Amino acid sequence: MGPGPSDVPDRVLGALARPTIGHLDPLFVGLMDDIKTLLQYAFQTTNSLTVPVSAPGSAGMEACFVNLLSPGDTVIVCRNGVFGGRMQENVERCGATAIMVEDEWGEPVSAAKVAAAFAAHPEATTLAFVHAETSTGVRSDTAALCALARDHGALSIVDTVTSLGGIELQVDAWGADAVYSGTQKCLSCVPGLSPVTFSPAAVARINSRTQKVQSWFLDMQLVMGYWGGESKRAYHHTAPINTLYALHESLLMLREEGLEASHARHHRNHLALVAGLEAMGLEMAVAASHRLPQLNLVRIPPGIDDAGVRQTLLTEFNLEIGAGLGALAGKTWRIGLMGHASTATNVTLCLSALGVALARQGLAVSTERALAAANAVLAS
Ligand SMILES: *Cc1c(COP(=O)(O)O)cnc(C)c1O
């Protein structure tokens, strides 16, 4: 129950163990086509350039920046947590200029500040922001931010690593242009792949580049020689065959459950966890209006030893929760309810284990009341 990787279901682990076949085997090419279709469903898009990059979420992030940016570009980058800072690094390494829009950690990206940044920098070609900030448990309004980019003739780069499968994400309806995600958060697949999708406008920008993409491995025009096209596929790199079996299985599971049912499950378990934590006297650190159901930021009560509690959970209950990051380190815990780990059983386990760990440090909390409050939500 940390910030990822989440628990991987046996069905996905079983897929991982299937025999390795060639990356140009016709059966494997068929599986690649299935993966693209399943990813289009997960992202809610008809973008034909929708593929998994053969490396973790950070590589999908880098793929979006290196393919869309050219040296000298101006990019508006929103930072309200760890991952906005990484976007700035990517922009600068592309030889572009990052105009930073800062919001407090624990707050969503301010659309008003982004509008002001576009007014001050009409030359900006791109807007980059994080939909679901895993470092703080905050959701930003992706539809509104993508609309702002469009109104100013800019393209949007959106981090959906933690949102995909856990909360609503409508790539086409919201008009997001270059979107990347990861496999190990709400998809509950093993780490190591990064699904990406590029809108027709993003593809047009890539096709009209006058400079080569600085990364050979992440150059989407080269990657599409292997992943794209109706006809024959050319070797680019040896695909991580078994990891792709696992992704295929986890996407099948998502489609079987249905996106909306998955979102509803994440939402219900989140409400149950919050009800239990609050009944215990703990406080959530993010306002209810922009909380992520899959990543819950909880304030550590005064006088409680952060690492000591996490140690008790891990050694005695085999339960991992995340520490706070940056300004929130030592002040908050990050409790994940991601993908396959978003279950009523985990909510109950977490509340019971926290009750024991807090009592051990002299804080009297009522686990019974917490469980009753959580169960009331789960039963409703
Ligand atoms: C986890 C995460 C990433 C990075 O993904 P990796 O698979 O660790 O490279 C990027 N952005 C967000 C919001 C994340 O939560």
PDB file of C-alpha atoms and ligand atoms in Angstrom, residues 3-5 55-61 82-84 86-87 130-135 159-163 180-185 191-194 334 338, ligand 1:
ATOM      1  CA  PRO A   3       3.017   4.784  -3.909  1.00  0.00           C
ATOM      2  CA  GLY A   4       3.817   1.901  -6.324  1.00  0.00           C
ATOM      3  CA  PRO A   5       4.642  -0.682  -7.409  1.00  0.00           C
ATOM      4  CA  ALA A  55      11.130   1.174 -20.143  1.00  0.00           C
ATOM      5  CA  PRO A  56       9.510   2.573 -16.961  1.00  0.00           C
ATOM      6  CA  GLY A  57       7.283   5.641 -16.624  1.00  0.00           C
ATOM      7  CA  SER A  58      10.268   7.989 -16.559  1.00  0.00           C
ATOM      8  CA  ALA A  59      11.139   6.867 -20.110  1.00  0.00           C
ATOM      9  CA  GLY A  60       7.600   7.658 -21.294  1.00  0.00           C
ATOM     10  CA  MET A  61       8.039  11.102 -19.756  1.00  0.00           C
ATOM     11  CA  VAL A  82       8.153  15.901  -7.308  1.00  0.00           C
ATOM     12  CA  PHE A  83       7.225  15.050 -10.870  1.00  0.00           C
ATOM     13  CA  GLY A  84       6.800  18.640 -12.121  1.00  0.00           C
ATOM     14  CA  ARG A  86      11.441  16.207 -13.317  1.00  0.00           C
ATOM     15  CA  MET A  87       9.534  17.758 -16.210  1.00  0.00           C
ATOM     16  CA  VAL A 130       0.922  16.077 -13.861  1.00  0.00           C
ATOM     17  CA  HIS A 131      -2.662  14.774 -13.712  1.00  0.00           C
ATOM     18  CA  ALA A 132      -2.216  12.734 -10.502  1.00  0.00           C
ATOM     19  CA  GLU A 133       0.733  13.849  -8.322  1.00  0.00           C
ATOM     20  CA  THR A 134       1.882  10.703  -6.548  1.00  0.00           C
ATOM     21  CA  SER A 135       4.161  12.695  -4.273  1.00  0.00           C
ATOM     22  CA  ASP A 159       1.740  12.758 -16.808  1.00  0.00           C
ATOM     23  CA  THR A 160      -0.892  10.094 -16.133  1.00  0.00           C
ATOM     24  CA  VAL A 161       1.398   7.516 -14.525  1.00  0.00           C
ATOM     25  CA  THR A 162      -0.727   7.227 -11.398  1.00  0.00           C
ATOM     26  CA  SER A 163      -4.108   8.120 -12.880  1.00  0.00           C
ATOM     27  CA  TYR A 180       2.473   8.967 -20.741  1.00  0.00           C
ATOM     28  CA  SER A 181       1.761   6.447 -18.002  1.00  0.00           C
ATOM     29  CA  GLY A 182       3.311   3.495 -16.205  1.00  0.00           C
ATOM     30  CA  THR A 183       2.478  -0.132 -15.624  1.00  0.00           C
ATOM     31  CA  GLN A 184       3.149  -0.497 -11.902  1.00  0.00           C
ATOM     32  CA  LYS A 185       0.577   1.880 -10.403  1.00  0.00           C
ATOM     33  CA  PRO A 191       7.275  -2.144 -13.412  1.00  0.00           C
ATOM     34  CA  GLY A 192       9.197  -1.528 -16.614  1.00  0.00           C
ATOM     35  CA  LEU A 193       6.848  -0.312 -19.350  1.00  0.00           C
ATOM     36  CA  SER A 194       5.424   3.106 -20.120  1.00  0.00           C
ATOM     37  CA  ARG A 334       1.223   8.181   1.636  1.00  0.00           C
ATOM     38  CA  MET A 338      -3.773   1.262  -6.372  1.00  0.00           C
TER      39      MET A 338
HETATM   40  C1  LIG B   1       5.853   6.650 -10.604  1.00  0.00           C
HETATM   41  C2  LIG B   1       5.710   7.940 -11.351  1.00  0.00           C
HETATM   42  C3  LIG B   1       6.559   8.317 -12.405  1.00  0.00           C
HETATM   43  C4  LIG B   1       7.775   7.523 -12.797  1.00  0.00           C
HETATM   44  O1  LIG B   1       7.510   6.228 -13.158  1.00  0.00           O
HETATM   45  P1  LIG B   1       8.688   5.115 -13.076  1.00  0.00           P
HETATM   46  O2  LIG B   1       8.035   3.889 -13.569  1.00  0.00           O
HETATM   47  O3  LIG B   1       9.110   5.080 -11.641  1.00  0.00           O
HETATM   48  O4  LIG B   1       9.811   5.575 -13.933  1.00  0.00           O
HETATM   49  C5  LIG B   1       6.303   9.496 -13.075  1.00  0.00           C
HETATM   50  N1  LIG B   1       5.265  10.287 -12.723  1.00  0.00           N
HETATM   51  C6  LIG B   1       4.433   9.979 -11.711  1.00  0.00           C
HETATM   52  C7  LIG B   1       3.298  10.891 -11.371  1.00  0.00           C
HETATM   53  C8  LIG B   1       4.631   8.801 -10.993  1.00  0.00           C
HETATM   54  O5  LIG B   1       3.812   8.496  -9.972  1.00  0.00           O
END
